[in-house]
Short mmCIF file of C-alpha atoms and ligand atoms in Angstrom, two decimals:
data_model
loop_
_atom_site.label_atom_id
_atom_site.label_comp_id
_atom_site.label_asym_id
_atom_site.label_seq_id
_atom_site.Cartn_x
_atom_site.Cartn_y
_atom_site.Cartn_z
CA UNK A 286 71.49 -16.55 29.38
CA UNK A 287 68.34 -14.64 31.05
CA UNK A 288 68.51 -13.72 34.84
CA UNK A 289 65.73 -16.13 36.26
CA UNK A 290 64.67 -15.91 39.62
CA UNK A 291 63.22 -19.55 40.68
CA UNK A 292 60.44 -19.57 43.57
CA UNK A 293 57.85 -21.41 45.46
CA UNK A 294 54.58 -20.82 44.24
CA UNK A 295 52.55 -22.63 46.83
CA UNK A 296 53.41 -23.74 50.43
CA UNK A 297 57.02 -24.63 50.04
CA UNK A 298 58.68 -27.59 49.10
CA UNK A 299 57.30 -27.26 45.13
CA UNK A 300 60.90 -28.97 44.05
CA UNK A 301 62.61 -25.92 43.56
CA UNK A 302 66.02 -27.51 44.26
CA UNK A 303 65.83 -29.72 41.58
CA UNK A 304 64.54 -27.19 38.96
CA UNK A 305 67.27 -24.81 40.38
CA UNK A 306 69.59 -27.42 39.90
CA UNK A 307 69.17 -28.29 36.11
CA UNK A 308 69.01 -24.25 35.53
CA UNK A 309 72.61 -23.57 37.18
CA UNK A 310 74.01 -25.56 34.72
CA UNK A 311 73.18 -22.91 32.33
CA UNK A 312 73.98 -19.96 35.06
CA UNK A 313 77.18 -18.83 36.28
CA UNK A 314 76.11 -17.76 39.81
CA UNK A 315 73.45 -18.99 42.18
CA UNK A 316 72.35 -16.84 44.84
CA UNK A 317 69.62 -17.30 47.86
CA UNK A 318 67.89 -14.05 48.84
CA UNK A 319 65.52 -15.39 51.85
CA UNK A 320 64.64 -17.43 54.21
CA UNK A 321 67.40 -19.69 55.99
CA UNK A 322 68.12 -23.15 57.45
CA UNK A 323 64.05 -23.71 57.46
CA UNK A 324 64.22 -24.75 53.79
CA UNK A 325 65.61 -28.02 52.68
CA UNK A 326 66.29 -28.28 48.57
CA UNK A 327 66.81 -31.79 47.39
CA UNK A 328 68.83 -32.64 44.41
CA UNK A 329 69.09 -36.22 43.53
CA UNK A 330 71.84 -36.96 41.35
CA UNK A 331 72.10 -40.62 40.10
CA UNK A 332 71.60 -42.83 43.96
CA UNK A 333 72.70 -39.72 45.81
CA UNK A 334 70.13 -37.32 47.26
CA UNK A 335 71.63 -33.74 48.40
CA UNK A 336 68.94 -32.00 50.79
CA UNK A 337 70.58 -28.46 51.00
CA UNK A 338 69.89 -25.73 53.90
CA UNK A 339 71.44 -22.87 53.30
CA UNK A 340 74.00 -23.37 50.65
CA UNK A 341 72.54 -22.40 47.57
CA UNK A 342 71.59 -25.41 45.15
CA UNK A 343 74.42 -24.03 42.56
CA UNK A 344 76.96 -25.08 44.67
CA UNK A 345 76.42 -29.12 43.40
CA UNK A 346 77.67 -27.64 39.96
CA UNK A 347 81.42 -27.03 40.17
CA UNK A 348 81.50 -24.53 37.61
CA UNK A 349 78.85 -22.13 39.72
CA UNK A 350 79.59 -19.19 41.79
CA UNK A 351 77.59 -19.07 45.00
CA UNK A 352 76.29 -16.22 47.15
CA UNK A 353 73.79 -15.66 50.00
CA UNK A 354 72.31 -12.44 50.03
CA UNK A 355 71.84 -10.04 53.12
CA UNK A 356 67.82 -11.36 52.77
CA UNK A 357 68.91 -14.37 54.41
CA UNK A 358 69.16 -15.66 58.25
CA UNK A 359 72.35 -17.70 58.72
CA UNK A 360 72.93 -20.15 61.53
CA UNK A 361 77.05 -20.82 61.50
CA UNK A 362 76.94 -23.82 62.87
CA UNK A 363 74.86 -25.04 60.18
CA UNK A 364 76.30 -23.31 57.31
CA UNK A 365 80.01 -24.81 58.16
CA UNK A 366 78.33 -28.43 58.93
CA UNK A 367 76.79 -28.12 55.45
CA UNK A 368 79.48 -27.37 53.51
CA UNK A 369 81.98 -29.51 54.95
CA UNK A 370 79.06 -32.42 54.38
CA UNK A 371 79.38 -31.43 50.67
CA UNK A 372 83.11 -31.23 50.84
CA UNK A 373 82.84 -35.16 52.43
CA UNK A 374 80.47 -35.86 49.13
CA UNK A 375 83.51 -34.57 47.10
CA UNK A 376 82.23 -31.25 45.99
CA UNK A 377 84.82 -28.62 45.53
CA UNK A 378 83.83 -25.62 48.30
CA UNK A 379 86.95 -23.58 48.14
CA UNK A 380 86.35 -20.04 47.18
CA UNK A 381 83.20 -20.75 45.77
CA UNK A 382 80.87 -19.30 48.51
CA UNK A 383 80.53 -15.40 49.70
CA UNK A 384 78.07 -14.09 52.11
CA UNK A 385 76.48 -10.94 52.46
CA UNK A 386 78.24 -8.51 55.34
CA UNK A 387 74.71 -7.40 55.97
CA UNK A 388 73.08 -10.87 56.42
CA UNK A 389 71.69 -11.66 59.95
CA UNK A 390 72.69 -14.58 61.86
CA UNK A 391 70.05 -16.88 63.76
CA UNK A 392 71.75 -17.13 67.29
CA UNK A 393 70.86 -19.75 70.16
CA UNK A 394 68.97 -17.55 71.56
CA UNK A 395 66.62 -17.39 68.73
CA UNK A 396 66.06 -21.26 68.63
CA UNK A 397 65.54 -21.25 72.64
CA UNK A 398 63.08 -18.38 72.21
CA UNK A 399 61.53 -19.88 69.27
CA UNK A 400 60.98 -23.49 71.12
CA UNK A 401 59.31 -21.37 74.25
CA UNK A 402 56.93 -19.51 71.89
CA UNK A 403 55.55 -22.53 70.19
CA UNK A 404 55.67 -24.38 73.83
CA UNK A 405 53.62 -21.54 75.92
CA UNK A 406 50.93 -21.31 72.90
CA UNK A 407 47.32 -23.00 73.04
CA UNK A 408 47.24 -25.62 70.47
CA UNK A 409 45.43 -23.49 67.90
CA UNK A 410 47.70 -20.87 67.98
CA UNK A 411 50.50 -22.87 67.47
CA UNK A 412 52.49 -22.20 64.05
CA UNK A 413 53.84 -25.63 63.63
CA UNK A 414 57.55 -24.01 62.79
CA UNK A 415 60.94 -25.77 61.65
CA UNK A 416 62.09 -24.50 65.00
CA UNK A 417 65.31 -23.50 62.99
CA UNK A 418 65.19 -19.89 64.83
CA UNK A 419 64.01 -18.63 61.83
CA UNK A 420 61.15 -15.79 63.32
CA UNK A 421 62.80 -14.61 66.45
CA UNK A 422 66.23 -13.68 64.06
CA UNK A 423 64.23 -11.87 61.70
CA UNK A 424 62.04 -10.14 64.60
CA UNK A 425 65.41 -8.93 66.00
CA UNK A 426 66.68 -7.90 62.73
CA UNK A 427 63.28 -5.50 62.46
CA UNK A 428 64.00 -4.91 66.02
CA UNK A 429 67.34 -3.18 65.50
CA UNK A 430 68.70 -5.85 67.76
CA UNK A 431 70.33 -8.30 65.44
CA UNK A 432 74.02 -9.36 64.58
CA UNK A 433 75.14 -9.66 61.43
CA UNK A 434 77.71 -11.29 59.64
CA UNK A 435 80.34 -8.30 59.74
CA UNK A 436 79.92 -7.97 63.29
CA UNK A 437 82.13 -10.94 63.15
CA UNK A 438 85.07 -9.23 61.60
CA UNK A 439 85.26 -6.89 64.63
CA UNK A 440 85.41 -8.97 67.91
CA UNK A 441 84.89 -5.45 70.21
CA UNK A 442 82.11 -4.77 68.54
CA UNK A 443 80.51 -8.28 68.23
CA UNK A 444 80.52 -8.27 72.47
CA UNK A 445 78.83 -5.14 72.48
CA UNK A 446 76.28 -5.90 70.06
CA UNK A 447 75.77 -9.03 71.96
CA UNK A 448 75.42 -7.53 75.44
CA UNK A 449 72.60 -5.53 73.82
CA UNK A 450 70.67 -8.17 72.11
CA UNK A 451 71.31 -11.14 74.76
CA UNK A 452 70.97 -8.41 77.93
CA UNK A 453 67.45 -7.31 76.04
CA UNK A 454 66.15 -10.80 76.18
CA UNK A 455 67.58 -12.06 79.36
CA UNK A 456 65.80 -8.53 80.87
CA UNK A 457 62.29 -9.29 79.18
CA UNK A 458 62.77 -12.86 80.12
CA UNK A 459 63.41 -12.21 83.76
CA UNK A 460 66.62 -13.95 83.95
CA UNK A 461 65.20 -17.31 82.21
CA UNK A 462 67.74 -16.93 79.21
CA UNK A 463 70.72 -17.46 81.36
CA UNK A 464 69.22 -20.27 83.36
CA UNK A 465 68.93 -21.77 80.44
CA UNK A 466 72.97 -21.27 79.67
CA UNK A 467 72.73 -18.74 77.23
CA UNK A 468 74.99 -15.45 77.86
CA UNK A 469 76.85 -13.39 75.76
CA UNK A 470 80.11 -15.76 76.98
CA UNK A 471 78.39 -18.76 75.75
CA UNK A 472 77.20 -17.57 72.38
CA UNK A 473 80.88 -16.12 71.60
CA UNK A 474 82.26 -19.36 72.30
CA UNK A 475 79.60 -21.05 69.97
CA UNK A 476 80.26 -18.01 67.19
CA UNK A 477 84.07 -18.04 67.33
CA UNK A 478 85.27 -21.06 65.91
CA UNK A 479 83.63 -19.51 62.78
CA UNK A 480 84.87 -16.57 62.83
CA UNK A 481 88.37 -17.13 60.45
CA UNK A 482 86.29 -18.93 58.22
CA UNK A 483 83.44 -16.67 57.64
CA UNK A 484 85.28 -13.43 57.45
CA UNK A 485 86.77 -14.12 54.15
CA UNK A 486 83.70 -15.22 52.64
CA UNK A 487 82.15 -11.41 53.54
CA UNK A 488 80.96 -9.40 50.39
CA UNK A 489 78.72 -6.60 49.53
CA UNK A 490 76.55 -8.52 47.53
CA UNK A 491 74.84 -5.94 46.15
CA UNK A 492 77.73 -4.92 44.42
CA UNK A 493 79.30 -8.63 43.32
CA UNK A 494 75.99 -9.40 41.87
CA UNK A 495 75.60 -6.51 40.20
CA UNK A 496 79.38 -6.31 38.68
CA UNK A 497 78.96 -10.36 37.67
CA UNK A 498 75.68 -9.08 35.81
CA UNK A 499 77.61 -5.93 33.83
CA UNK A 500 80.22 -8.45 33.28
CA UNK A 501 78.23 -10.61 31.67
CA UNK A 502 77.77 -13.28 33.95
CA UNK A 503 73.94 -15.13 34.17
CA UNK A 504 72.43 -15.11 37.91
CA UNK A 505 70.11 -17.75 39.08
CA UNK A 506 68.21 -16.33 42.07
CA UNK A 507 66.72 -19.12 43.99
CA UNK A 508 63.80 -18.54 46.38
CA UNK A 509 63.00 -20.82 49.46
CA UNK A 510 59.78 -21.34 51.14
CA UNK A 511 56.57 -20.70 48.47
CA UNK A 512 54.00 -17.84 48.08
CA UNK A 513 51.71 -18.59 50.31
CA UNK A 514 54.31 -18.68 53.75
CA UNK A 515 54.75 -14.97 52.44
CA UNK A 516 55.07 -12.83 55.76
CA UNK A 517 52.91 -10.66 53.87
CA UNK A 518 50.99 -12.18 51.79
CA UNK A 519 50.65 -15.66 52.82
CA UNK A 520 48.21 -17.22 55.15
CA UNK A 521 49.10 -14.84 58.09
CA UNK A 522 49.82 -15.84 61.28
CA UNK A 523 50.47 -19.25 59.52
CA UNK A 524 53.68 -18.06 57.69
CA UNK A 525 57.53 -17.95 57.50
CA UNK A 526 58.91 -14.46 58.53
CA UNK A 527 60.58 -13.23 55.31
CA UNK A 528 59.26 -12.00 52.14
CA UNK A 529 59.68 -15.28 49.74
CA UNK A 530 57.81 -13.78 47.01
CA UNK A 531 59.38 -11.61 44.24
CA UNK A 532 59.82 -8.65 46.41
CA UNK A 533 62.18 -11.08 48.54
CA UNK A 534 64.82 -11.04 45.94
CA UNK A 535 65.00 -7.44 45.51
CA UNK A 536 65.80 -6.42 49.29
CA UNK A 537 67.49 -9.83 50.05
CA UNK A 538 70.45 -9.14 47.60
CA UNK A 539 70.10 -5.13 46.43
CA UNK A 540 69.40 -5.34 43.04
CA UNK A 541 67.07 -3.40 41.23
CA UNK A 542 63.72 -4.72 39.37
CA UNK A 543 65.20 -4.42 35.97
CA UNK A 544 67.75 -7.19 36.92
CA UNK A 545 65.51 -10.13 36.18
CA UNK A 546 64.26 -11.39 33.29
CA UNK A 547 62.55 -14.11 34.10
CA UNK A 548 60.21 -15.17 36.73
CA UNK A 549 59.25 -19.11 37.11
CA UNK A 550 57.11 -20.40 39.22
CA UNK A 551 57.60 -24.05 40.73
CA UNK A 552 54.40 -25.63 40.81
CA UNK A 553 53.82 -29.27 42.37
CA UNK A 554 51.14 -30.92 40.37
CA UNK A 555 48.95 -31.18 43.30
CA UNK A 556 49.45 -29.23 46.94
CA UNK A 557 51.37 -29.87 50.04
CA UNK A 558 52.06 -28.19 53.25
CA UNK A 559 53.64 -28.76 56.25
CA UNK A 560 52.87 -27.14 59.55
CA UNK A 561 49.46 -25.58 60.78
CA UNK A 562 47.11 -23.44 58.89
CA UNK A 563 44.59 -23.17 56.26
CA UNK A 564 44.23 -25.34 53.23
CA UNK A 565 41.60 -25.53 51.26
CA UNK A 566 41.88 -28.49 48.93
CA UNK A 567 43.50 -30.51 51.90
CA UNK A 568 42.35 -34.03 51.05
CA UNK A 569 42.36 -36.40 54.62
CA UNK A 570 40.72 -39.22 52.53
CA UNK A 571 42.61 -42.24 50.86
CA UNK A 572 43.53 -39.73 47.77
CA UNK A 573 45.35 -37.63 50.07
CA UNK A 574 47.01 -40.87 51.69
CA UNK A 575 47.80 -41.94 47.81
CA UNK A 576 49.38 -38.25 46.80
CA UNK A 577 51.41 -38.40 50.73
CA UNK A 578 53.06 -42.07 50.02
CA UNK A 579 53.30 -41.93 46.05
CA UNK A 580 55.27 -38.44 46.27
CA UNK A 581 57.11 -39.40 49.64
CA UNK A 582 56.03 -36.28 51.10
CA UNK A 583 57.68 -35.79 54.34
CA UNK A 584 59.50 -32.43 55.07
CA UNK A 585 63.16 -32.33 53.83
CA UNK A 586 64.24 -30.40 57.37
CA UNK A 587 62.00 -31.29 59.95
CA UNK A 588 60.94 -35.15 58.45
CA UNK A 589 57.23 -34.19 59.15
CA UNK A 590 54.38 -35.66 57.02
CA UNK A 591 53.23 -33.14 54.51
CA UNK A 592 49.52 -32.32 54.01
CA UNK A 593 48.68 -33.03 50.83
CA UNK A 594 45.51 -32.29 48.47
CA UNK A 595 44.33 -31.18 45.01
CA UNK A 596 45.90 -28.53 42.66
CA UNK A 597 44.61 -24.76 43.85
CA UNK A 598 44.69 -22.66 40.11
CA UNK A 599 42.96 -19.84 42.59
CA UNK A 600 45.97 -19.83 45.11
CA UNK A 601 48.29 -20.29 42.23
CA UNK A 602 46.80 -17.30 40.08
CA UNK A 603 47.17 -14.90 42.88
CA UNK A 604 50.89 -16.39 43.32
CA UNK A 605 51.42 -15.54 39.27
CA UNK A 606 50.10 -12.12 40.27
CA UNK A 607 52.26 -11.42 43.03
CA UNK A 608 55.40 -12.44 41.55
CA UNK A 609 54.95 -12.01 37.68
CA UNK A 610 55.43 -15.47 36.97
CA UNK A 611 55.81 -15.61 33.51
CA UNK A 612 56.52 -19.61 33.29
CA UNK A 613 56.12 -22.49 35.09
CA UNK A 614 57.89 -25.63 36.07
CA UNK A 615 55.26 -28.45 36.96
CA UNK A 616 56.81 -30.80 39.17
CA UNK A 617 55.85 -34.30 40.27
CA UNK A 618 53.57 -34.98 37.52
CA UNK A 619 54.64 -38.88 37.77
CA UNK A 620 52.96 -39.04 41.34
CA UNK A 621 49.25 -38.35 39.47
CA UNK A 622 49.69 -41.36 37.18
CA UNK A 623 47.44 -44.03 38.91
CA UNK A 624 44.38 -41.84 39.03
CA UNK A 625 41.58 -42.14 36.76
CA UNK A 626 40.17 -38.62 37.59
CA UNK A 627 42.27 -35.69 39.24
CA UNK A 628 40.25 -32.48 40.54
CA UNK A 629 41.74 -29.05 40.29
CA UNK A 630 39.89 -26.11 42.03
CA UNK A 631 39.11 -23.14 39.92
CA UNK A 632 37.01 -21.25 42.22
CA UNK A 633 36.00 -20.65 45.85
CA UNK A 634 32.69 -20.30 47.34
CA UNK A 635 32.88 -17.97 50.16
CA UNK A 636 29.65 -18.32 51.99
CA UNK A 637 27.70 -18.49 49.18
CA UNK A 638 29.88 -16.19 47.24
CA UNK A 639 31.71 -17.35 44.07
CA UNK A 640 34.78 -15.67 43.57
CA UNK A 641 37.91 -16.79 41.20
CA UNK A 642 40.33 -14.85 43.30
CA UNK A 643 41.67 -15.21 46.96
CA UNK A 644 39.44 -13.59 49.93
CA UNK A 645 40.94 -10.13 50.57
CA UNK A 646 41.55 -12.06 54.07
CA UNK A 647 43.56 -14.73 53.84
CA UNK A 648 42.70 -16.36 57.32
CA UNK A 649 39.17 -16.90 55.56
CA UNK A 650 40.80 -19.81 53.36
CA UNK A 651 39.73 -21.89 56.32
CA UNK A 652 36.11 -21.23 55.58
CA UNK A 653 35.82 -21.39 52.10
CA UNK A 654 34.70 -24.34 49.91
CA UNK A 655 36.82 -25.26 46.68
CA UNK A 656 34.86 -25.60 43.56
CA UNK A 657 36.50 -28.02 41.25
CA UNK A 658 36.88 -28.76 37.89
CA UNK A 659 37.07 -32.75 37.00
CA UNK A 660 40.33 -33.81 34.50
CA UNK A 661 40.43 -37.33 33.51
CA UNK A 662 43.57 -38.86 34.75
CA UNK A 663 46.00 -40.54 32.53
CA UNK A 664 46.51 -43.88 34.14
CA UNK A 665 49.79 -44.68 32.35
CA UNK A 666 53.09 -43.93 33.55
CA UNK A 667 54.63 -40.47 32.97
CA UNK A 668 57.42 -41.39 35.32
CA UNK A 669 60.85 -40.58 33.91
CA UNK A 670 60.09 -39.17 30.53
CA UNK A 671 61.73 -36.55 28.68
CA UNK A 672 59.95 -35.41 25.65
CA UNK A 673 56.98 -33.76 26.09
CA UNK A 674 55.61 -35.52 22.81
CA UNK A 675 55.77 -39.12 25.03
CA UNK A 676 53.40 -37.49 27.65
CA UNK A 677 50.09 -39.55 27.50
CA UNK A 678 47.18 -37.05 26.22
CA UNK A 679 45.56 -35.89 29.20
CA UNK A 680 48.82 -35.44 30.76
CA UNK A 681 49.74 -32.73 28.51
CA UNK A 682 45.91 -31.57 28.75
CA UNK A 683 46.56 -31.07 32.46
CA UNK A 684 49.53 -29.07 31.46
CA UNK A 685 47.93 -26.79 29.22
CA UNK A 686 44.90 -26.48 31.45
CA UNK A 687 46.97 -24.97 34.03
CA UNK A 688 49.04 -22.82 32.26
CA UNK A 689 45.99 -21.61 30.31
CA UNK A 690 44.11 -20.72 33.41
CA UNK A 691 47.15 -19.05 34.84
CA UNK A 692 48.25 -17.50 31.44
CA UNK A 693 52.07 -18.50 31.87
CA UNK A 694 54.29 -20.70 29.51
CA UNK A 695 55.33 -23.93 30.44
CA UNK A 696 59.02 -23.93 30.98
CA UNK A 697 59.87 -27.92 32.48
CA UNK A 698 58.01 -30.51 33.45
CA UNK A 699 59.47 -32.91 36.26
CA UNK A 700 58.70 -36.81 35.96
CA UNK A 701 60.40 -38.15 38.72
CA UNK A 702 63.22 -36.95 41.05
CA UNK A 703 66.33 -37.47 39.04
CA UNK A 704 67.87 -34.84 37.10
CA UNK A 705 67.14 -36.69 33.94
CA UNK A 706 63.94 -36.83 34.51
CA UNK A 707 62.83 -34.01 33.30
CA UNK A 708 61.05 -33.03 29.90
CA UNK A 709 62.40 -29.01 29.05
CA UNK A 710 59.24 -27.47 26.76
CA UNK A 711 60.16 -26.34 23.68
P1 GDP B 234 62.01 -27.49 47.53
O1 GDP B 234 61.88 -27.58 48.95
O2 GDP B 234 61.05 -26.78 46.89
O3 GDP B 234 63.42 -27.53 46.88
O4 GDP B 234 61.11 -29.09 47.78
P2 GDP B 234 61.56 -30.69 48.59
O5 GDP B 234 63.14 -30.52 47.82
O6 GDP B 234 61.79 -29.90 49.96
O7 GDP B 234 60.92 -31.48 48.10
C1 GDP B 234 60.71 -31.49 46.72
C2 GDP B 234 60.71 -33.22 46.76
O8 GDP B 234 59.98 -34.06 45.84
C3 GDP B 234 62.07 -33.96 46.90
O9 GDP B 234 62.42 -35.30 47.68
C4 GDP B 234 62.79 -34.27 45.43
O10 GDP B 234 63.36 -34.97 45.23
C5 GDP B 234 61.67 -34.59 44.96
N1 GDP B 234 60.99 -34.21 43.53
C6 GDP B 234 61.26 -33.37 42.72
N2 GDP B 234 60.55 -33.46 41.44
C7 GDP B 234 60.07 -34.41 41.47
C8 GDP B 234 58.96 -35.17 40.22
O11 GDP B 234 59.04 -34.61 39.46
N3 GDP B 234 58.31 -36.62 40.82
C9 GDP B 234 58.98 -37.20 42.11
N4 GDP B 234 58.44 -38.34 42.20
N5 GDP B 234 59.69 -36.81 42.83
C10 GDP B 234 60.23 -35.36 42.58
P1 IMO B 235 61.56 -25.11 51.22
O1 IMO B 235 62.41 -23.84 51.11
C1 IMO B 235 58.01 -26.08 53.32
C2 IMO B 235 56.85 -23.81 57.20
C3 IMO B 235 56.96 -24.69 58.37
C4 IMO B 235 55.96 -23.70 58.91
C5 IMO B 235 56.13 -22.22 58.33
C6 IMO B 235 57.00 -21.61 59.70
O2 IMO B 235 62.25 -26.62 51.52
O3 IMO B 235 60.10 -24.89 50.53
P2 IMO B 235 59.66 -21.27 59.89
O4 IMO B 235 60.56 -21.94 60.51
O5 IMO B 235 59.71 -20.68 58.39
O6 IMO B 235 58.81 -19.90 61.01
O7 IMO B 235 58.25 -21.96 59.97
O8 IMO B 235 56.57 -22.12 57.51
N1 IMO B 235 57.77 -23.61 56.30
C7 IMO B 235 58.54 -24.49 54.95
N2 IMO B 235 57.33 -25.34 54.22
N3 IMO B 235 58.78 -25.79 52.67
C8 IMO B 235 59.76 -24.42 53.57
O9 IMO B 235 60.80 -24.55 52.68
C9 IMO B 235 59.53 -24.08 54.37
N4 IMO B 235 60.10 -23.47 55.46
C10 IMO B 235 59.45 -22.77 56.58
O10 IMO B 235 56.59 -25.83 58.79
O11 IMO B 235 54.54 -24.28 58.66
MG1 MG B 236 61.74 -28.29 50.72
#
């Protein structure tokens, strides 16, 4: 099997979890390379819904080995609570997960600082984050103040590193952090119960993944978030704090470009976004409400309502370009089943200038007017279909219009949340 990356092509929640779960059945390893517990990847198996935040989705397939790379920021209580929950749901966990020794940790002060930062902002500047401490954890990493997983193997070093990090934040906050009850001892007390469990999982992720590859194992790289949430290429500042695009796989694991054979972009058949920031094709009318209701568009991590709108092929072309997407998995096609007509954004009107590309400065996205092409709806059920020939003609036309415009191959079409509700394109 080829080594494949599965990444989000829009603003996250495209259905990556479902697609990874299907492809993981053909892989030996599933590895996460970016983000943290801000991710929420859902897999529906029979009547049971699994929501994975930090644990790679491959954990649901017993034969698959899992690894969390150095590009991920890890909240240890969250990781172990998730593993325990999966174990309680009958999933075998023991010996199946490794963690990069150089991955950074999300610590209590990161969450406190994030809550404070969002609270202090005026309304317009608020990002609407998931409040999982992600931004401050990556900020400490870049500022060379972070605590890494390997630090838990050496308690003296851990205390020294915490002294430096917590001491710094306490000083710049004029003692606010310690007033909140957050100090070196409280953080050590939170980490201590996890030390003995984490240390045997630690590994050199780059060596582990590349040795597996050289041994003929096939690797599935599980992305988190989506292209337009990328710290460099997204709608900055309304983004997450990591590279969600292809580069994140290389730096988040220590693998070379030739390690990857296929880049699969997961594309929701319409667009959603949670949190603040520009969204050119957003619909605030009854069609938007219909997509929200039929698509059950509530955040997996925060439960917030997702904003909904038409498919944006201009933004998707950008995602294809940035990550070299070769194939797409089109999800939630069934949500569009009742519509008589479907609009697709094919160009942007930026103050009279018509362009098929996103503007150089993505913050201008809040000023552009989408130019739509209207396609006929199919108004018949696609839900649960497993064979491409059975798709209504107008649904096939929709799929081919997307693939032709983007210059990519269709790999899969998802017609429901369930594992089996999937068309594998031949
Ligand atoms: P991820 O973050 O990209 O893994 O996506 P989420 O799991 O956050 O959100 C996708 C949601 O859509 C989940 O509730 C899935 O169970 C659901 N889902 C995935 N594919 C389909 C589909 O083809 N049709 C429908 N109706 N739901 C889907
Ligand atoms: P998955 O992997 C959708 C959004 C948040 C917020 C912004 C910054 O499930 O697709 P953060 O907490 O990362 O600092 O928040 O990014 N966001 C996501 N939106 N899906 C996700 O992950 C997201 N992870 C972060 O809503 O707007
Ligand atoms: Mg999600």
